[in-house]
Amino acid sequence: DQQVKQNSPSLSVQEGRISILNCDYTNSMFDYFLWYKKYPAEGPTFLISISSIKDKNEDGRFTVFLNKSAKHLSLHIVPSQPGDSAVYFCAASGVDSNYQLIWGAGTKLIIKP
Amino acid sequence: DAGVIQSPRHEVTEMGQEVTLRCKPISGHDYLFWYRQTMMRGLELLIYFNNNVPIDDSGMPEDRFSAKMPNASFSTLKIQPSEPRDSAVYFCASSFGTGGRNEQFFGPGTRLTVL
């Protein structure tokens, strides 16, 4: 049973436009959410996080939105750049996971020049 | 700091052989995690340690898998005997504070192929 779902295996976006990556979760006890980015042949690296007490967190070109009622979060990248091409993982944690991360399957983002 | 170090980067072995993956976490980090990434299942947490003590190994798929952390700067993940379905990329990660609230730093991974 996947508690964190990223339903789009891949996404292609034109350079300079907005990239929106989506993530859904099923466990209402999750209260902290993170996005990680992964390049080929490298380990994932932390990108941005959000606590359930907020509905938005912004860091430069990256913004994460959290909709608790819908159990949905999204990552917006504006403007998209070629270096953003990578696999993006959504992850969540809470008391039910003993505060360890439950990961989504990842979305491969391709930025077209 | 050099970051999390894993060795080997690539391992090709035959079914039935013992495989040992190694990890050196970032100095000062008190949590260490072993993950497995496959196309079918994504990123799975296998086991994690806090201050060298295994806390949760419920993600370890079978008794063929074992992990140790003899000291704060070294951990191993062993598969004995290995099977073709163990083929995957294995990541080690470390963090200061629990991994669900604090940034985890990942190593480059070990790509394991079991023939």
Short mmCIF file of N, CA and C in Angstrom, two decimals, chain A residues 2 31-32 34 36 38 41-46 87 89 93-95 97-101 103-105, chain B residues 9 31 33 35 37 41-43 45 48 55-56 91 98-109:
data_model
loop_
_atom_site.label_atom_id
_atom_site.label_comp_id
_atom_site.label_asym_id
_atom_site.label_seq_id
_atom_site.Cartn_x
_atom_site.Cartn_y
_atom_site.Cartn_z
N GLN A 2 0.80 2.01 -1.08
CA GLN A 2 1.64 3.19 -1.19
C GLN A 2 1.00 4.34 -0.45
N ASP A 31 2.86 14.86 8.98
CA ASP A 31 2.85 16.28 9.29
C ASP A 31 4.10 17.01 8.81
N TYR A 32 4.92 16.33 8.04
CA TYR A 32 6.11 16.99 7.50
C TYR A 32 6.39 16.38 6.14
N LEU A 34 8.74 16.60 2.39
CA LEU A 34 10.00 17.04 1.80
C LEU A 34 10.05 16.67 0.33
N TYR A 36 12.99 15.89 -2.62
CA TYR A 36 14.38 15.62 -2.93
C TYR A 36 14.53 15.55 -4.44
N LYS A 38 17.10 14.18 -7.66
CA LYS A 38 18.13 13.18 -7.92
C LYS A 38 18.58 13.24 -9.37
N ALA A 41 23.18 8.67 -11.43
CA ALA A 41 24.44 8.23 -10.82
C ALA A 41 24.82 9.03 -9.57
N GLU A 42 23.84 9.71 -8.98
CA GLU A 42 24.07 10.42 -7.73
C GLU A 42 22.96 10.06 -6.74
N GLY A 43 23.22 10.31 -5.45
CA GLY A 43 22.16 10.13 -4.48
C GLY A 43 21.23 11.32 -4.48
N PRO A 44 20.01 11.15 -3.93
CA PRO A 44 19.07 12.27 -3.83
C PRO A 44 19.65 13.38 -2.96
N THR A 45 19.27 14.62 -3.27
CA THR A 45 19.66 15.77 -2.45
C THR A 45 18.41 16.53 -2.05
N PHE A 46 18.42 17.04 -0.83
CA PHE A 46 17.28 17.76 -0.29
C PHE A 46 17.04 19.05 -1.07
N VAL A 87 15.15 13.58 -11.43
CA VAL A 87 14.01 12.88 -10.83
C VAL A 87 13.71 13.55 -9.49
N PHE A 89 11.65 13.39 -5.93
CA PHE A 89 10.96 12.51 -4.99
C PHE A 89 10.23 13.34 -3.95
N SER A 93 6.56 12.33 6.51
CA SER A 93 6.83 11.67 7.80
C SER A 93 5.81 12.11 8.83
N GLY A 94 5.70 11.30 9.86
CA GLY A 94 4.78 11.61 10.96
C GLY A 94 4.90 10.55 12.02
N VAL A 95 4.04 10.64 13.01
CA VAL A 95 4.14 9.71 14.13
C VAL A 95 3.96 8.26 13.68
N SER A 97 4.96 6.87 11.03
CA SER A 97 6.17 6.34 10.39
C SER A 97 7.36 6.47 11.34
N ASN A 98 7.05 6.72 12.62
CA ASN A 98 8.11 6.92 13.61
C ASN A 98 9.04 8.05 13.18
N TYR A 99 8.44 9.02 12.49
CA TYR A 99 9.16 10.20 12.02
C TYR A 99 10.27 9.88 11.03
N GLN A 100 10.14 8.75 10.35
CA GLN A 100 11.04 8.44 9.25
C GLN A 100 10.29 8.65 7.94
N LEU A 101 11.05 8.84 6.87
CA LEU A 101 10.45 9.23 5.61
C LEU A 101 9.79 8.06 4.89
N TRP A 103 8.56 7.42 1.07
CA TRP A 103 8.91 8.04 -0.20
C TRP A 103 7.91 7.72 -1.30
N GLY A 104 7.72 8.68 -2.19
CA GLY A 104 7.01 8.41 -3.43
C GLY A 104 7.96 7.77 -4.44
N ALA A 105 7.40 7.36 -5.57
CA ALA A 105 8.19 6.64 -6.58
C ALA A 105 9.03 7.56 -7.46
N ARG B 9 31.15 1.30 -5.86
CA ARG B 9 30.14 2.02 -6.64
C ARG B 9 29.35 1.06 -7.52
N TYR B 31 22.23 9.64 12.79
CA TYR B 31 21.34 8.69 12.14
C TYR B 31 21.98 8.20 10.84
N PHE B 33 21.00 5.57 7.45
CA PHE B 33 19.91 4.88 6.77
C PHE B 33 20.46 4.06 5.60
N TYR B 35 18.94 2.44 2.09
CA TYR B 35 17.80 2.42 1.18
C TYR B 35 18.12 1.53 -0.01
N GLN B 37 16.77 1.24 -4.13
CA GLN B 37 15.96 1.84 -5.18
C GLN B 37 15.81 0.86 -6.34
N ARG B 41 9.62 -0.47 -7.18
CA ARG B 41 9.22 -0.09 -5.82
C ARG B 41 9.75 1.27 -5.39
N GLY B 42 10.49 1.93 -6.27
CA GLY B 42 11.01 3.25 -5.91
C GLY B 42 12.07 3.15 -4.83
N LEU B 43 12.04 4.10 -3.89
CA LEU B 43 13.04 4.18 -2.84
C LEU B 43 12.46 3.57 -1.56
N LEU B 45 13.13 2.25 2.40
CA LEU B 45 13.98 2.25 3.58
C LEU B 45 14.14 0.81 4.07
N TYR B 48 17.43 1.57 9.67
CA TYR B 48 18.14 2.76 10.09
C TYR B 48 18.70 2.60 11.49
N ILE B 55 17.47 0.66 14.87
CA ILE B 55 16.19 1.06 15.45
C ILE B 55 15.03 0.34 14.78
N ASP B 56 15.06 0.26 13.48
CA ASP B 56 13.95 -0.34 12.75
C ASP B 56 14.49 -1.06 11.53
N PHE B 91 21.46 2.79 -1.48
CA PHE B 91 21.95 4.07 -0.98
C PHE B 91 22.11 4.02 0.52
N THR B 98 16.55 13.09 13.57
CA THR B 98 15.74 12.09 12.89
C THR B 98 15.51 12.44 11.43
N GLY B 99 15.55 11.42 10.58
CA GLY B 99 15.54 11.64 9.14
C GLY B 99 14.25 12.20 8.59
N GLY B 100 13.17 12.08 9.35
CA GLY B 100 11.91 12.60 8.86
C GLY B 100 11.71 14.07 9.09
N ARG B 101 12.63 14.67 9.84
CA ARG B 101 12.51 16.10 10.16
C ARG B 101 13.74 16.89 9.73
N ASN B 102 14.79 16.18 9.41
CA ASN B 102 16.05 16.84 9.09
C ASN B 102 16.59 16.33 7.77
N GLU B 103 17.38 17.15 7.13
CA GLU B 103 17.90 16.79 5.83
C GLU B 103 18.74 15.53 5.93
N GLN B 104 18.47 14.60 5.04
CA GLN B 104 19.30 13.42 4.92
C GLN B 104 20.30 13.65 3.79
N PHE B 105 21.53 13.25 4.03
CA PHE B 105 22.59 13.37 3.03
C PHE B 105 22.88 11.98 2.49
N PHE B 106 22.75 11.85 1.21
CA PHE B 106 22.89 10.54 0.57
C PHE B 106 24.28 10.36 -0.03
N GLY B 107 24.74 9.12 0.00
CA GLY B 107 25.91 8.75 -0.77
C GLY B 107 25.55 8.56 -2.23
N PRO B 108 26.54 8.28 -3.07
CA PRO B 108 26.29 8.14 -4.51
C PRO B 108 25.62 6.83 -4.89
N GLY B 109 25.55 5.90 -3.94
CA GLY B 109 24.89 4.63 -4.21
C GLY B 109 25.84 3.55 -4.70
#
